[in-house]
mmCIF file of C-alpha atoms and ligand atoms in Angstrom:
data_model
loop_
_atom_site.group_PDB
_atom_site.id
_atom_site.type_symbol
_atom_site.label_atom_id
_atom_site.label_comp_id
_atom_site.label_asym_id
_atom_site.label_seq_id
_atom_site.Cartn_x
_atom_site.Cartn_y
_atom_site.Cartn_z
ATOM 1 C CA MET A 1 -0.140 -0.017 -0.183
ATOM 2 C CA LEU A 2 1.628 3.200 -1.297
ATOM 3 C CA VAL A 3 0.534 6.452 1.048
ATOM 4 C CA LEU A 4 1.335 9.890 0.434
ATOM 5 C CA GLY A 5 1.536 12.211 3.465
ATOM 6 C CA ILE A 6 1.400 15.689 4.084
ATOM 7 C CA GLU A 7 2.103 17.901 7.006
ATOM 8 C CA THR A 8 1.715 21.711 6.897
ATOM 9 C CA SER A 9 0.252 22.286 10.568
ATOM 10 C CA CYS A 10 2.763 25.098 11.327
ATOM 11 C CA ASP A 11 5.773 26.242 9.508
ATOM 12 C CA GLU A 12 7.260 23.339 7.847
ATOM 13 C CA THR A 13 5.947 22.151 4.407
ATOM 14 C CA SER A 14 6.596 18.586 4.268
ATOM 15 C CA ALA A 15 5.363 15.445 1.962
ATOM 16 C CA ALA A 16 6.595 11.661 2.554
ATOM 17 C CA VAL A 17 5.683 8.777 0.384
ATOM 18 C CA VAL A 18 5.302 5.352 2.512
ATOM 19 C CA GLU A 19 5.170 1.675 1.126
ATOM 20 C CA ASP A 20 3.533 -0.908 3.357
ATOM 21 C CA GLY A 21 4.729 1.089 6.451
ATOM 22 C CA ARG A 22 8.293 1.536 5.113
ATOM 23 C CA LEU A 23 9.334 5.185 4.253
ATOM 24 C CA LEU A 24 10.222 5.503 0.453
ATOM 25 C CA SER A 25 10.717 9.847 1.054
ATOM 26 C CA ASN A 26 10.460 12.636 2.970
ATOM 27 C CA ILE A 27 11.040 16.292 1.524
ATOM 28 C CA THR A 28 10.505 19.060 4.532
ATOM 29 C CA ARG A 29 11.002 22.954 3.748
ATOM 30 C CA SER A 30 11.241 24.776 7.088
ATOM 31 C CA GLN A 31 10.098 28.425 6.645
ATOM 32 C CA LEU A 32 13.223 29.923 8.255
ATOM 33 C CA PHE A 33 12.068 33.721 7.464
ATOM 34 C CA HIS A 34 9.408 33.944 10.501
ATOM 35 C CA SER A 35 12.968 34.258 12.406
ATOM 36 C CA ALA A 36 13.050 38.087 11.640
ATOM 37 C CA TYR A 37 9.719 38.556 13.268
ATOM 38 C CA GLY A 38 10.486 36.659 16.556
ATOM 39 C CA GLY A 39 7.898 33.898 16.097
ATOM 40 C CA VAL A 40 5.585 32.333 13.303
ATOM 41 C CA VAL A 41 3.086 34.665 11.378
ATOM 42 C CA PRO A 42 0.203 32.682 10.827
ATOM 43 C CA GLU A 43 -0.758 34.631 7.358
ATOM 44 C CA LEU A 44 2.655 34.305 5.864
ATOM 45 C CA ALA A 45 3.264 30.628 7.047
ATOM 46 C CA SER A 46 0.000 29.883 5.105
ATOM 47 C CA ARG A 47 0.967 31.809 2.015
ATOM 48 C CA GLU A 48 4.221 29.985 1.675
ATOM 49 C CA HIS A 49 2.648 26.493 2.311
ATOM 50 C CA GLN A 50 0.513 27.521 -0.438
ATOM 51 C CA LYS A 51 3.602 28.357 -2.721
ATOM 52 C CA LEU A 52 5.717 25.328 -1.719
ATOM 53 C CA ILE A 53 2.992 22.625 -1.049
ATOM 54 C CA VAL A 54 2.987 21.473 -5.219
ATOM 55 C CA PRO A 55 6.634 21.298 -5.371
ATOM 56 C CA ILE A 56 7.312 19.433 -2.551
ATOM 57 C CA VAL A 57 4.513 16.655 -3.250
ATOM 58 C CA GLU A 58 6.224 16.353 -6.365
ATOM 59 C CA ALA A 59 9.751 16.149 -4.749
ATOM 60 C CA ALA A 60 8.642 13.456 -2.470
ATOM 61 C CA LEU A 61 7.021 11.390 -5.359
ATOM 62 C CA ALA A 62 9.796 11.911 -7.446
ATOM 63 C CA LYS A 63 12.513 10.617 -5.057
ATOM 64 C CA ALA A 64 10.209 7.592 -3.916
ATOM 65 C CA HIS A 65 10.129 6.747 -7.699
ATOM 66 C CA VAL A 66 6.434 6.823 -7.595
ATOM 67 C CA SER A 67 4.043 8.090 -9.730
ATOM 68 C CA LYS A 68 1.115 9.486 -8.225
ATOM 69 C CA ASP A 69 -1.487 7.065 -10.263
ATOM 70 C CA ARG A 70 0.131 4.221 -8.026
ATOM 71 C CA LEU A 71 -0.534 5.702 -4.969
ATOM 72 C CA ASP A 72 -3.297 3.944 -2.602
ATOM 73 C CA GLY A 73 -4.417 6.621 -0.222
ATOM 74 C CA VAL A 74 -3.423 10.077 0.741
ATOM 75 C CA ALA A 75 -2.942 11.313 4.578
ATOM 76 C CA ALA A 76 -2.879 14.891 5.785
ATOM 77 C CA VAL A 77 -2.991 16.839 8.748
ATOM 78 C CA TYR A 78 -6.211 18.130 10.296
ATOM 79 C CA GLY A 79 -5.163 19.525 13.564
ATOM 80 C CA PRO A 80 -3.899 20.450 15.924
ATOM 81 C CA GLY A 81 -2.282 23.613 14.489
ATOM 82 C CA LEU A 82 -2.458 27.192 12.955
ATOM 83 C CA ILE A 83 -5.768 27.163 10.742
ATOM 84 C CA GLY A 84 -4.683 28.757 7.701
ATOM 85 C CA SER A 85 -1.623 26.437 7.367
ATOM 86 C CA ILE A 86 -3.458 23.323 7.914
ATOM 87 C CA LEU A 87 -6.021 24.356 5.422
ATOM 88 C CA VAL A 88 -3.675 24.509 2.613
ATOM 89 C CA GLY A 89 -2.326 20.810 3.124
ATOM 90 C CA LEU A 90 -5.808 19.385 4.258
ATOM 91 C CA SER A 91 -7.477 20.902 1.118
ATOM 92 C CA PHE A 92 -4.592 19.675 -0.977
ATOM 93 C CA GLY A 93 -4.609 16.133 0.431
ATOM 94 C CA LYS A 94 -8.438 16.167 -0.322
ATOM 95 C CA ALA A 95 -8.413 17.349 -3.839
ATOM 96 C CA TYR A 96 -5.309 15.279 -4.621
ATOM 97 C CA ALA A 97 -7.295 11.922 -3.369
ATOM 98 C CA PHE A 98 -10.497 12.995 -4.887
ATOM 99 C CA GLY A 99 -8.800 13.678 -8.034
ATOM 100 C CA LEU A 100 -7.192 10.691 -8.016
ATOM 101 C CA GLY A 101 -10.125 8.270 -7.227
ATOM 102 C CA ILE A 102 -8.077 6.815 -4.256
ATOM 103 C CA PRO A 103 -9.274 7.220 -0.186
ATOM 104 C CA PHE A 104 -8.452 10.188 1.801
ATOM 105 C CA VAL A 105 -7.756 10.215 5.650
ATOM 106 C CA GLY A 106 -7.276 12.818 8.217
ATOM 107 C CA VAL A 107 -4.385 12.598 10.477
ATOM 108 C CA ASN A 108 -3.918 13.802 14.362
ATOM 109 C CA HIS A 109 -0.807 15.927 14.312
ATOM 110 C CA MET A 110 0.000 14.493 17.931
ATOM 111 C CA GLN A 111 -0.618 10.937 16.764
ATOM 112 C CA ALA A 112 1.695 11.463 13.867
ATOM 113 C CA HIS A 113 4.515 12.849 16.148
ATOM 114 C CA VAL A 114 3.929 9.590 18.117
ATOM 115 C CA VAL A 115 4.308 7.417 15.209
ATOM 116 C CA SER A 116 7.500 9.141 14.478
ATOM 117 C CA ASN A 117 9.268 6.670 16.746
ATOM 118 C CA LEU A 118 7.943 3.812 14.346
ATOM 119 C CA ILE A 119 9.285 5.033 11.226
ATOM 120 C CA GLU A 120 13.113 3.826 11.651
ATOM 121 C CA ASP A 121 14.622 0.833 13.380
ATOM 122 C CA PRO A 122 15.072 0.400 16.640
ATOM 123 C CA LYS A 123 11.718 0.785 17.171
ATOM 124 C CA PRO A 124 9.874 0.556 20.579
ATOM 125 C CA GLY A 125 8.000 -2.531 21.475
ATOM 126 C CA PHE A 126 4.456 -1.904 22.653
ATOM 127 C CA PRO A 127 3.116 -0.563 25.022
ATOM 128 C CA PHE A 128 5.584 2.246 25.579
ATOM 129 C CA LEU A 129 5.562 5.623 26.933
ATOM 130 C CA ASN A 130 6.092 8.583 24.668
ATOM 131 C CA LEU A 131 6.922 11.960 25.555
ATOM 132 C CA THR A 132 6.010 14.529 23.057
ATOM 133 C CA ALA A 133 7.591 17.853 23.637
ATOM 134 C CA SER A 134 6.929 20.619 20.569
ATOM 135 C CA GLY A 135 6.215 24.217 20.293
ATOM 136 C CA GLY A 136 2.617 23.339 20.696
ATOM 137 C CA HIS A 137 2.536 20.600 22.843
ATOM 138 C CA THR A 138 3.774 18.974 25.772
ATOM 139 C CA GLN A 139 2.508 15.434 26.254
ATOM 140 C CA LEU A 140 3.108 12.190 27.797
ATOM 141 C CA VAL A 141 1.213 9.389 26.063
ATOM 142 C CA LYS A 142 1.020 5.676 26.937
ATOM 143 C CA VAL A 143 0.906 4.049 23.282
ATOM 144 C CA GLN A 144 -0.727 0.390 23.391
ATOM 145 C CA SER A 145 -0.365 0.185 19.385
ATOM 146 C CA PRO A 146 -0.183 2.485 16.463
ATOM 147 C CA LEU A 147 -3.623 3.528 17.254
ATOM 148 C CA GLU A 148 -4.324 3.124 20.752
ATOM 149 C CA TYR A 149 -3.208 5.628 23.589
ATOM 150 C CA THR A 150 -4.104 6.832 26.619
ATOM 151 C CA VAL A 151 -2.759 10.735 27.262
ATOM 152 C CA LEU A 152 -1.539 10.468 30.914
ATOM 153 C CA GLY A 153 -0.696 14.191 31.299
ATOM 154 C CA GLU A 154 -0.089 17.314 29.340
ATOM 155 C CA THR A 155 1.007 20.944 30.067
ATOM 156 C CA ARG A 156 -1.633 23.390 31.581
ATOM 157 C CA ASP A 157 -0.335 26.262 29.817
ATOM 158 C CA ASP A 158 2.744 26.878 27.988
ATOM 159 C CA ALA A 159 4.246 23.996 25.966
ATOM 160 C CA ALA A 160 7.963 23.443 26.481
ATOM 161 C CA GLY A 161 9.254 24.331 23.105
ATOM 162 C CA GLU A 162 7.105 27.639 23.393
ATOM 163 C CA ALA A 163 9.087 28.355 26.594
ATOM 164 C CA PHE A 164 12.333 28.110 24.608
ATOM 165 C CA ASP A 165 10.971 30.140 22.187
ATOM 166 C CA LYS A 166 9.841 32.691 24.617
ATOM 167 C CA VAL A 167 13.291 32.911 26.691
ATOM 168 C CA ALA A 168 15.326 33.366 23.624
ATOM 169 C CA LYS A 169 13.437 36.380 22.489
ATOM 170 C CA MET A 170 13.621 37.630 26.097
ATOM 171 C CA LEU A 171 17.198 37.273 25.628
ATOM 172 C CA GLY A 172 17.147 38.766 22.056
ATOM 173 C CA ILE A 173 19.162 35.656 20.670
ATOM 174 C CA GLY A 174 16.576 34.824 17.972
ATOM 175 C CA TYR A 175 14.037 32.160 16.735
ATOM 176 C CA PRO A 176 13.278 29.422 17.403
ATOM 177 C CA GLY A 177 14.430 29.322 20.546
ATOM 178 C CA GLY A 178 15.223 25.531 21.099
ATOM 179 C CA PRO A 179 18.316 24.828 18.697
ATOM 180 C CA LEU A 180 19.718 28.452 19.860
ATOM 181 C CA ILE A 181 19.403 27.933 23.566
ATOM 182 C CA ASP A 182 20.881 24.269 23.080
ATOM 183 C CA ARG A 183 23.765 25.297 21.459
ATOM 184 C CA ILE A 184 24.448 28.428 23.802
ATOM 185 C CA ALA A 185 23.807 26.611 27.077
ATOM 186 C CA LYS A 186 27.079 24.256 26.143
ATOM 187 C CA ASN A 187 29.167 27.274 27.202
ATOM 188 C CA GLY A 188 27.010 28.087 30.453
ATOM 189 C CA ASN A 189 26.536 26.947 33.930
ATOM 190 C CA PRO A 190 23.424 25.106 34.370
ATOM 191 C CA ARG A 191 23.389 25.788 38.111
ATOM 192 C CA ALA A 192 24.261 29.745 38.032
ATOM 193 C CA VAL A 193 20.462 30.604 38.426
ATOM 194 C CA THR A 194 17.834 28.477 40.252
ATOM 195 C CA PHE A 195 14.832 29.016 38.175
ATOM 196 C CA PRO A 196 11.561 26.873 39.363
ATOM 197 C CA ARG A 197 10.912 23.452 38.791
ATOM 198 C CA SER A 198 7.323 23.928 38.272
ATOM 199 C CA PHE A 199 5.071 21.060 39.217
ATOM 200 C CA LEU A 200 7.460 18.983 40.494
ATOM 201 C CA ASP A 201 5.832 18.008 43.711
ATOM 202 C CA ASP A 202 2.446 17.679 41.747
ATOM 203 C CA PRO A 203 1.809 13.846 41.679
ATOM 204 C CA SER A 204 -0.077 14.389 38.076
ATOM 205 C CA PHE A 205 1.807 13.880 34.905
ATOM 206 C CA ASP A 206 0.536 17.491 33.942
ATOM 207 C CA PHE A 207 3.433 20.144 33.075
ATOM 208 C CA SER A 208 3.434 23.935 33.604
ATOM 209 C CA PHE A 209 6.197 26.217 31.874
ATOM 210 C CA SER A 210 4.741 29.772 32.162
ATOM 211 C CA GLY A 211 5.887 30.299 35.517
ATOM 212 C CA LEU A 212 9.519 29.364 34.923
ATOM 213 C CA LYS A 213 9.238 31.577 31.610
ATOM 214 C CA THR A 214 7.793 34.718 34.036
ATOM 215 C CA SER A 215 11.002 33.685 36.437
ATOM 216 C CA VAL A 216 13.369 34.210 33.592
ATOM 217 C CA LEU A 217 11.994 37.660 32.763
ATOM 218 C CA TYR A 218 12.138 38.842 36.203
ATOM 219 C CA TYR A 219 15.684 37.615 36.717
ATOM 220 C CA LEU A 220 16.548 39.650 33.484
ATOM 221 C CA ARG A 221 14.982 43.039 34.710
ATOM 222 C CA ARG A 222 16.735 42.309 37.954
ATOM 223 C CA MET A 223 19.912 41.952 36.372
ATOM 224 C CA GLU A 224 19.211 45.059 34.090
ATOM 225 C CA TYR A 225 19.777 42.828 30.795
ATOM 226 C CA ASP A 226 18.676 44.115 27.657
ATOM 227 C CA ALA A 227 17.575 42.220 24.950
ATOM 228 C CA ALA A 228 17.441 44.694 22.041
ATOM 229 C CA GLY A 229 21.515 45.527 22.519
ATOM 230 C CA ARG A 230 22.351 42.106 24.359
ATOM 231 C CA THR A 231 23.923 43.980 27.379
ATOM 232 C CA LEU A 232 24.117 43.535 31.006
ATOM 233 C CA ARG A 233 23.909 46.865 32.919
ATOM 234 C CA GLY A 234 24.542 48.916 29.757
ATOM 235 C CA LYS A 235 27.858 46.715 28.812
ATOM 236 C CA GLY A 236 28.246 44.011 25.907
ATOM 237 C CA GLY A 237 31.072 41.828 25.252
ATOM 238 C CA LYS A 238 32.435 38.822 27.426
ATOM 239 C CA GLU A 239 30.187 39.475 30.283
ATOM 240 C CA ALA A 240 27.182 39.984 28.999
ATOM 241 C CA GLU A 241 27.851 36.775 26.527
ATOM 242 C CA GLY A 242 28.577 34.582 29.555
ATOM 243 C CA PHE A 243 25.816 35.912 31.393
ATOM 244 C CA VAL A 244 23.345 34.824 28.446
ATOM 245 C CA ALA A 245 24.974 31.506 28.535
ATOM 246 C CA ASP A 246 24.580 30.791 32.136
ATOM 247 C CA VAL A 247 20.768 31.840 32.018
ATOM 248 C CA CYS A 248 20.344 29.535 28.760
ATOM 249 C CA ALA A 249 22.113 26.766 30.725
ATOM 250 C CA SER A 250 20.137 27.192 33.824
ATOM 251 C CA PHE A 251 16.408 27.494 32.314
ATOM 252 C CA GLN A 252 17.368 24.359 29.839
ATOM 253 C CA SER A 253 18.160 22.525 33.111
ATOM 254 C CA ALA A 254 15.073 23.788 34.595
ATOM 255 C CA VAL A 255 12.824 22.317 31.620
ATOM 256 C CA VAL A 256 14.832 19.072 31.431
ATOM 257 C CA GLU A 257 14.600 17.809 34.830
ATOM 258 C CA VAL A 258 11.041 18.530 34.765
ATOM 259 C CA LEU A 259 10.639 16.489 31.628
ATOM 260 C CA VAL A 260 12.925 13.704 32.798
ATOM 261 C CA GLU A 261 11.571 13.238 36.117
ATOM 262 C CA LYS A 262 7.979 13.274 35.182
ATOM 263 C CA THR A 263 8.605 11.103 32.333
ATOM 264 C CA LEU A 264 10.571 8.356 34.540
ATOM 265 C CA ARG A 265 7.775 8.631 37.356
ATOM 266 C CA ALA A 266 5.132 7.639 34.621
ATOM 267 C CA ALA A 267 7.161 4.765 33.143
ATOM 268 C CA ARG A 268 7.518 3.363 36.708
ATOM 269 C CA GLN A 269 4.024 3.896 37.746
ATOM 270 C CA PHE A 270 2.702 2.212 34.312
ATOM 271 C CA ASP A 271 5.418 -0.308 34.086
ATOM 272 C CA LEU A 272 6.710 0.583 31.025
ATOM 273 C CA PRO A 273 10.360 -0.100 30.033
ATOM 274 C CA GLU A 274 10.810 1.382 26.975
ATOM 275 C CA ILE A 275 10.541 5.436 26.555
ATOM 276 C CA ALA A 276 10.043 7.077 23.381
ATOM 277 C CA VAL A 277 10.501 11.051 22.734
ATOM 278 C CA ALA A 278 8.809 13.147 19.794
ATOM 279 C CA GLY A 279 8.588 16.551 18.841
ATOM 280 C CA GLY A 280 11.083 19.678 18.173
ATOM 281 C CA VAL A 281 12.283 19.396 21.876
ATOM 282 C CA ALA A 282 13.278 15.782 21.490
ATOM 283 C CA ALA A 283 15.966 17.396 19.498
ATOM 284 C CA ASN A 284 17.634 18.995 22.641
ATOM 285 C CA SER A 285 21.029 17.639 23.372
ATOM 286 C CA GLU A 286 20.726 17.546 27.398
ATOM 287 C CA LEU A 287 17.209 16.114 27.220
ATOM 288 C CA ARG A 288 18.405 13.277 25.213
ATOM 289 C CA ALA A 289 21.515 12.782 27.438
ATOM 290 C CA HIS A 290 19.744 12.867 30.847
ATOM 291 C CA LEU A 291 17.167 10.856 29.879
ATOM 292 C CA GLN A 292 19.293 7.886 28.576
ATOM 293 C CA THR A 293 21.492 7.965 31.357
ATOM 294 C CA GLN A 294 18.692 8.121 34.249
ATOM 295 C CA SER A 295 16.339 5.674 32.178
ATOM 296 C CA ALA A 296 19.515 3.427 31.581
ATOM 297 C CA ALA A 297 20.180 3.591 35.342
ATOM 298 C CA GLU A 298 17.011 1.868 36.279
ATOM 299 C CA GLY A 299 16.870 -0.763 33.280
ATOM 300 C CA ARG A 300 14.784 1.715 30.946
ATOM 301 C CA ARG A 301 15.345 1.896 27.238
ATOM 302 C CA VAL A 302 15.431 5.191 25.260
ATOM 303 C CA PHE A 303 14.227 5.652 21.612
ATOM 304 C CA THR A 304 14.948 8.853 20.217
ATOM 305 C CA PRO A 305 13.876 9.490 16.742
ATOM 306 C CA PRO A 306 16.592 11.210 14.184
ATOM 307 C CA ILE A 307 16.269 14.869 14.138
ATOM 308 C CA GLU A 308 14.379 14.962 10.843
ATOM 309 C CA PHE A 309 11.350 12.971 12.397
ATOM 310 C CA CYS A 310 11.484 14.953 15.857
ATOM 311 C CA THR A 311 10.617 18.428 14.245
ATOM 312 C CA ASP A 312 7.392 18.432 12.092
ATOM 313 C CA ASN A 313 7.666 16.080 9.287
ATOM 314 C CA GLY A 314 5.595 14.179 6.547
ATOM 315 C CA ALA A 315 6.756 10.853 7.261
ATOM 316 C CA MET A 316 4.927 10.398 10.520
ATOM 317 C CA VAL A 317 1.940 11.717 8.863
ATOM 318 C CA ALA A 318 2.151 9.226 5.919
ATOM 319 C CA LEU A 319 3.208 6.514 8.434
ATOM 320 C CA ALA A 320 -0.010 7.281 10.850
ATOM 321 C CA GLY A 321 -2.381 7.686 7.616
ATOM 322 C CA TYR A 322 -0.956 4.233 6.716
ATOM 323 C CA TYR A 323 -2.018 2.606 10.101
ATOM 324 C CA ARG A 324 -5.272 4.390 9.801
ATOM 325 C CA LEU A 325 -6.087 3.334 6.229
ATOM 326 C CA LEU A 326 -4.807 -0.302 6.794
ATOM 327 C CA ALA A 327 -7.214 -0.259 9.883
ATOM 328 C CA GLY A 328 -10.404 0.984 7.119
ATOM 329 C CA ALA A 329 -10.515 4.505 8.403
ATOM 330 C CA ARG A 330 -11.676 7.039 5.692
ATOM 331 C CA SER A 331 -12.297 10.664 6.167
ATOM 332 C CA GLU A 332 -15.019 12.577 4.431
ATOM 333 C CA PHE A 333 -14.237 15.369 2.001
ATOM 334 C CA GLU A 334 -16.009 17.573 4.416
ATOM 335 C CA LEU A 335 -13.616 17.019 7.082
ATOM 336 C CA ALA A 336 -12.610 20.744 8.576
ATOM 337 C CA ALA A 337 -9.424 21.835 10.008
ATOM 338 C CA VAL A 338 -9.411 21.436 13.860
ATOM 339 C CA PRO A 339 -6.820 23.932 15.217
ATOM 340 C CA ASN A 340 -7.484 22.520 18.838
ATOM 341 C CA LEU A 341 -7.886 19.078 18.153
ATOM 342 C CA GLU A 342 -7.195 16.706 21.118
ATOM 343 C CA LEU A 343 -5.356 13.401 21.071
ATOM 344 C CA HIS A 344 -7.960 10.420 21.830
ATOM 345 C CA GLY A 345 -7.094 6.593 21.722
HETATM 346 O O1 KG4 B 401 7.587 19.457 16.595
HETATM 347 P P1 KG4 B 401 8.284 21.305 16.099
HETATM 348 O O2 KG4 B 401 9.077 20.993 14.872
HETATM 349 O O3 KG4 B 401 6.759 22.070 15.818
HETATM 350 C C1 KG4 B 401 5.686 21.773 16.651
HETATM 351 O O4 KG4 B 401 4.880 20.983 16.330
HETATM 352 O O5 KG4 B 401 5.497 22.786 17.313
HETATM 353 O O6 KG4 B 401 8.480 21.939 17.156
HETATM 354 C C2 KG4 B 401 9.146 23.151 17.199
HETATM 355 C C3 KG4 B 401 9.455 23.385 18.642
HETATM 356 C C4 KG4 B 401 9.949 24.837 18.681
HETATM 357 O O7 KG4 B 401 9.453 25.344 19.688
HETATM 358 C C5 KG4 B 401 11.767 24.802 18.772
HETATM 359 O O8 KG4 B 401 12.198 26.080 19.564
HETATM 360 C C6 KG4 B 401 11.722 23.433 19.611
HETATM 361 O O9 KG4 B 401 11.081 22.571 19.060
HETATM 362 N N1 KG4 B 401 13.065 23.076 19.515
HETATM 363 C C7 KG4 B 401 13.774 22.603 20.486
HETATM 364 C C8 KG4 B 401 15.286 22.217 19.741
HETATM 365 N N2 KG4 B 401 14.896 22.399 18.499
HETATM 366 C C9 KG4 B 401 13.866 22.609 18.158
HETATM 367 N N3 KG4 B 401 13.909 22.941 21.798
HETATM 368 C C10 KG4 B 401 14.739 22.521 22.643
HETATM 369 N N4 KG4 B 401 16.134 22.126 22.086
HETATM 370 C C11 KG4 B 401 16.367 21.884 20.625
HETATM 371 N N5 KG4 B 401 17.563 21.513 20.280
HETATM 372 ZN ZN1 ZN B 402 4.845 19.570 15.588
#
């Protein structure tokens, strides 16, 4: 079964082809120009998707050496995400399937992230625990099969990636914040500033990152840091640079500590020996390292997909679509985009 998958829920235009669940191609274009605005501008994102969707789908088919008439189904994300962005991939996917006379299936973006761990070997065995941490979501999910989930906990306010992006903005270092903070943090001291570990005392598997973000903001004000000039008490140079590196390292370790601790607690409580991570924040080097060592210390195995499958990509959508089509799922062409779509098992 040949399935085309389309992802346009935020600022990545991506398409992929899978054959019987095996990945043949995955072409992703990230909209880097949003960095000039310090965040994704929804209207510009959807316009860019519109420009890119045809060439990206054609490139994915060409790389897979598959002509469109051989496709057996089309899958596209219908939520959650930015409505204008989702609509481009969703409308395109529906029209493509309609034109070819083949089934169409809508895919939940959060289900796709979970499935990103099943694209390449080594893959976790069922049931496993999945931590999805991205710019829009932070969620702990027990995965019973490619189509069955139990959401154990999620963020009550900001997503982990959103906190990275907002703190990077406060520091004036650019967008997206995750990869920049990850890099700069390597030169800083994670114990330089003690930021709050929100919700660590709470017995639930929920997260909260907005208090941490505010605490960084107050700290920067108190230290008289100016983001526009990247100066500390009016001065730039080595001292200001060192200060930024320390804030990055201290902030990152606060996020990572909470993510790792809650993930391991859930793994213990639900007796899940295999843990997988997904979403853009799963690319974080400190998160990967800490989760690996701490899980290994209690005999658990961690699966981290390659970075191209951590951030938004068509491969995870094509694979999720493949599982859904295989199970007989079909979506109506009336299927609407749902910006705040939740994950249900
Ligand atoms: O999964 P994704 O590409 O898109 C969403 O569905 O949100 O995740 C993007 C998020 C951004 O917030 C970005 O700052 C964050 O993932 N991110 C990282 C890293 N790379 C990307 N956060 C921490 N460390 C990284 N290395
Ligand atoms: Zn995502």
